[in-house]
Amino acid sequence: MSTPHDNSAAGLTQSARALYQRMLAVALEEARLGLAEGGIPVGAAVFHQDGTLLSRGHNRRVQQGDPSIHGETDAFRRAGRQRSYRDLVMVTTLAPCWFCSGLVRQFRFGTILVGESRNFDGGLAWLRASGIRVIDLDSEECAEMMAAYIHAHPDVWNEDIGELPSAT
């Protein structure tokens, strides 16, 4: 049985790994943009399986004061209506929270490509159990950016993932 930290990218061909790295680079650009805006550094993008970019977005909860604007929801909204999502790839720098995992499951994305799940594994096990292909690239850059943010802004991070504030 898969666990949230399985390295599902281990069996990828060299060409598939290169394609997924290019996709993740777009989401990373969005994460850096969000961080530069003073927000949570989670970026996302929606691609066709062949690597054609459909949309991109980033977490804007802090910037816009809207708790529903996560990276994945921003990219999803910018993609517009689609007849089907089964042949699309949701790319995100961090494993999706339950809210975003629900979006991926509800609209039946065929694949979710995750930059990292070390800092937060969200709903990956549930997505795998639901038949969604989960590819975790275990990106050092994604993990370091998120760890630094969590360390510097633990209260904002906990709010983002729906955790109670730490007791003092």
Short mmCIF file of C-alpha atoms in Angstrom, two decimals:
data_model
loop_
_atom_site.label_atom_id
_atom_site.label_comp_id
_atom_site.label_asym_id
_atom_site.label_seq_id
_atom_site.Cartn_x
_atom_site.Cartn_y
_atom_site.Cartn_z
CA MET A 1 0.00 0.00 0.00
CA SER A 2 1.27 3.48 -0.84
CA THR A 3 2.08 5.94 1.87
CA PRO A 4 2.03 9.72 1.41
CA HIS A 5 5.83 9.81 1.22
CA ASP A 6 6.32 7.08 -1.38
CA ASN A 7 8.62 8.33 -4.11
CA SER A 8 6.20 7.71 -6.94
CA ALA A 9 8.58 9.48 -9.34
CA ALA A 10 11.17 6.67 -9.04
CA GLY A 11 9.87 4.72 -12.05
CA LEU A 12 9.60 7.65 -14.46
CA THR A 13 11.42 7.60 -17.78
CA GLN A 14 14.02 10.29 -18.36
CA SER A 15 11.76 12.08 -20.84
CA ALA A 16 8.77 11.98 -18.46
CA ARG A 17 10.91 13.28 -15.60
CA ALA A 18 12.15 16.15 -17.81
CA LEU A 19 8.57 17.03 -18.81
CA TYR A 20 7.41 16.99 -15.18
CA GLN A 21 10.38 19.13 -14.12
CA ARG A 22 9.41 21.73 -16.75
CA MET A 23 5.83 21.68 -15.45
CA LEU A 24 7.00 22.06 -11.86
CA ALA A 25 9.20 25.02 -12.89
CA VAL A 26 6.03 26.96 -13.79
CA ALA A 27 4.47 26.24 -10.39
CA LEU A 28 7.74 27.24 -8.70
CA GLU A 29 7.67 30.59 -10.52
CA GLU A 30 4.19 31.12 -9.12
CA ALA A 31 5.28 30.14 -5.59
CA ARG A 32 8.15 32.65 -5.73
CA LEU A 33 5.73 35.33 -6.96
CA GLY A 34 3.38 34.62 -4.06
CA LEU A 35 6.24 34.82 -1.58
CA ALA A 36 7.43 38.14 -3.10
CA GLU A 37 3.88 39.48 -2.65
CA GLY A 38 4.04 38.59 1.06
CA GLY A 39 1.97 35.44 0.76
CA ILE A 40 2.32 31.71 1.29
CA PRO A 41 4.71 30.22 -1.31
CA VAL A 42 2.50 27.61 -2.94
CA GLY A 43 2.30 27.74 -6.71
CA ALA A 44 0.27 25.62 -9.08
CA ALA A 45 -0.44 25.13 -12.76
CA VAL A 46 -2.76 23.06 -14.92
CA PHE A 47 -1.31 21.34 -17.97
CA HIS A 48 -2.46 19.03 -20.71
CA GLN A 49 -0.62 15.70 -20.52
CA ASP A 50 1.62 16.70 -23.42
CA GLY A 51 2.98 19.61 -21.37
CA THR A 52 0.87 22.39 -22.89
CA LEU A 53 0.16 24.98 -20.20
CA LEU A 54 -3.52 25.71 -19.62
CA SER A 55 -3.28 27.98 -16.55
CA ARG A 56 -1.17 28.94 -13.57
CA GLY A 57 -1.76 30.51 -10.16
CA HIS A 58 -0.55 30.86 -6.61
CA ASN A 59 -1.81 31.06 -3.06
CA ARG A 60 -3.30 34.55 -2.54
CA ARG A 61 -4.99 34.05 0.85
CA VAL A 62 -2.86 36.66 2.61
CA GLN A 63 -2.70 39.13 -0.27
CA GLN A 64 -6.45 39.13 -0.95
CA GLY A 65 -7.79 38.12 2.46
CA ASP A 66 -9.68 35.24 0.85
CA PRO A 67 -9.26 31.83 2.51
CA SER A 68 -10.33 29.99 -0.65
CA ILE A 69 -7.52 31.22 -2.91
CA HIS A 70 -5.00 28.43 -2.59
CA GLY A 71 -2.49 27.82 -5.38
CA GLU A 72 -4.48 24.95 -6.82
CA THR A 73 -7.82 26.78 -6.71
CA ASP A 74 -6.26 29.84 -8.35
CA ALA A 75 -4.86 27.76 -11.23
CA PHE A 76 -8.13 25.80 -11.48
CA ARG A 77 -10.25 28.96 -11.74
CA ARG A 78 -7.92 30.46 -14.33
CA ALA A 79 -8.23 27.31 -16.47
CA GLY A 80 -11.91 28.05 -17.03
CA ARG A 81 -14.56 25.46 -17.69
CA GLN A 82 -13.38 22.18 -19.16
CA ARG A 83 -15.51 19.36 -20.51
CA SER A 84 -13.28 16.92 -18.67
CA TYR A 85 -10.29 17.10 -16.35
CA ARG A 86 -9.26 13.44 -16.64
CA ASP A 87 -6.51 14.17 -19.17
CA LEU A 88 -5.20 17.20 -17.27
CA VAL A 89 -2.34 17.40 -14.81
CA MET A 90 -2.63 19.56 -11.69
CA VAL A 91 0.88 20.64 -10.70
CA THR A 92 1.56 22.05 -7.24
CA THR A 93 4.70 22.86 -5.31
CA LEU A 94 3.31 21.32 -2.11
CA ALA A 95 1.05 18.35 -1.45
CA PRO A 96 -2.53 19.64 -1.54
CA CYS A 97 -4.52 20.32 1.61
CA TRP A 98 -7.89 18.60 2.05
CA PHE A 99 -9.70 21.51 0.38
CA CYS A 100 -7.53 21.26 -2.75
CA SER A 101 -7.44 17.47 -2.64
CA GLY A 102 -11.22 17.59 -2.77
CA LEU A 103 -11.07 19.80 -5.85
CA VAL A 104 -8.71 17.37 -7.61
CA ARG A 105 -10.96 14.44 -6.66
CA GLN A 106 -14.26 16.17 -7.40
CA PHE A 107 -13.22 17.10 -10.93
CA ARG A 108 -11.33 13.84 -11.43
CA PHE A 109 -7.99 15.16 -12.56
CA GLY A 110 -6.10 12.18 -13.92
CA THR A 111 -2.76 13.17 -12.41
CA ILE A 112 -1.45 15.42 -9.68
CA LEU A 113 2.22 16.31 -9.79
CA VAL A 114 3.57 17.41 -6.41
CA GLY A 115 6.81 19.29 -5.82
CA GLU A 116 7.16 17.97 -2.29
CA SER A 117 5.28 16.35 0.57
CA ARG A 118 7.93 16.48 3.32
CA ASN A 119 6.54 19.59 4.99
CA PHE A 120 2.90 18.60 4.53
CA ASP A 121 1.41 15.47 3.00
CA GLY A 122 -2.19 16.69 2.87
CA GLY A 123 -4.57 14.35 1.11
CA LEU A 124 -2.10 12.40 -1.03
CA ALA A 125 -2.97 8.98 0.42
CA TRP A 126 -6.67 9.67 -0.12
CA LEU A 127 -6.06 10.82 -3.69
CA ARG A 128 -4.06 7.67 -4.43
CA ALA A 129 -6.80 5.52 -2.90
CA SER A 130 -9.32 7.39 -5.08
CA GLY A 131 -7.48 6.39 -8.25
CA ILE A 132 -5.70 9.68 -8.93
CA ARG A 133 -2.15 9.23 -10.20
CA VAL A 134 0.12 11.00 -7.70
CA ILE A 135 3.68 11.87 -8.72
CA ASP A 136 5.85 13.36 -5.96
CA LEU A 137 9.08 14.81 -7.36
CA ASP A 138 10.44 15.45 -3.85
CA SER A 139 12.00 18.76 -4.94
CA GLU A 140 14.65 20.09 -2.59
CA GLU A 141 13.90 23.66 -3.70
CA CYS A 142 10.18 23.31 -2.97
CA ALA A 143 10.85 21.68 0.41
CA GLU A 144 13.36 24.33 1.49
CA MET A 145 11.15 27.26 0.42
CA MET A 146 8.16 25.86 2.31
CA ALA A 147 10.16 24.92 5.43
CA ALA A 148 11.61 28.43 5.62
CA TYR A 149 8.14 29.96 5.30
CA ILE A 150 6.64 27.68 7.96
CA HIS A 151 9.50 28.51 10.33
CA ALA A 152 9.10 32.27 9.78
CA HIS A 153 5.26 32.36 9.76
CA PRO A 154 3.89 29.41 11.77
CA ASP A 155 0.59 31.12 12.63
CA VAL A 156 -0.20 32.00 8.99
CA TRP A 157 0.78 28.48 7.93
CA ASN A 158 -1.42 26.85 10.56
CA GLU A 159 -4.31 29.07 9.53
CA ASP A 160 -3.77 28.05 5.89
CA ILE A 161 -4.01 24.34 6.65
CA GLY A 162 -6.81 24.72 9.20
CA GLU A 163 -4.77 23.91 12.30
CA LEU A 164 -5.36 25.49 15.69
CA PRO A 165 -2.82 28.11 16.78
CA SER A 166 0.00 26.71 18.89
CA ALA A 167 -0.56 26.99 22.64
CA THR A 168 1.81 29.35 24.45
#
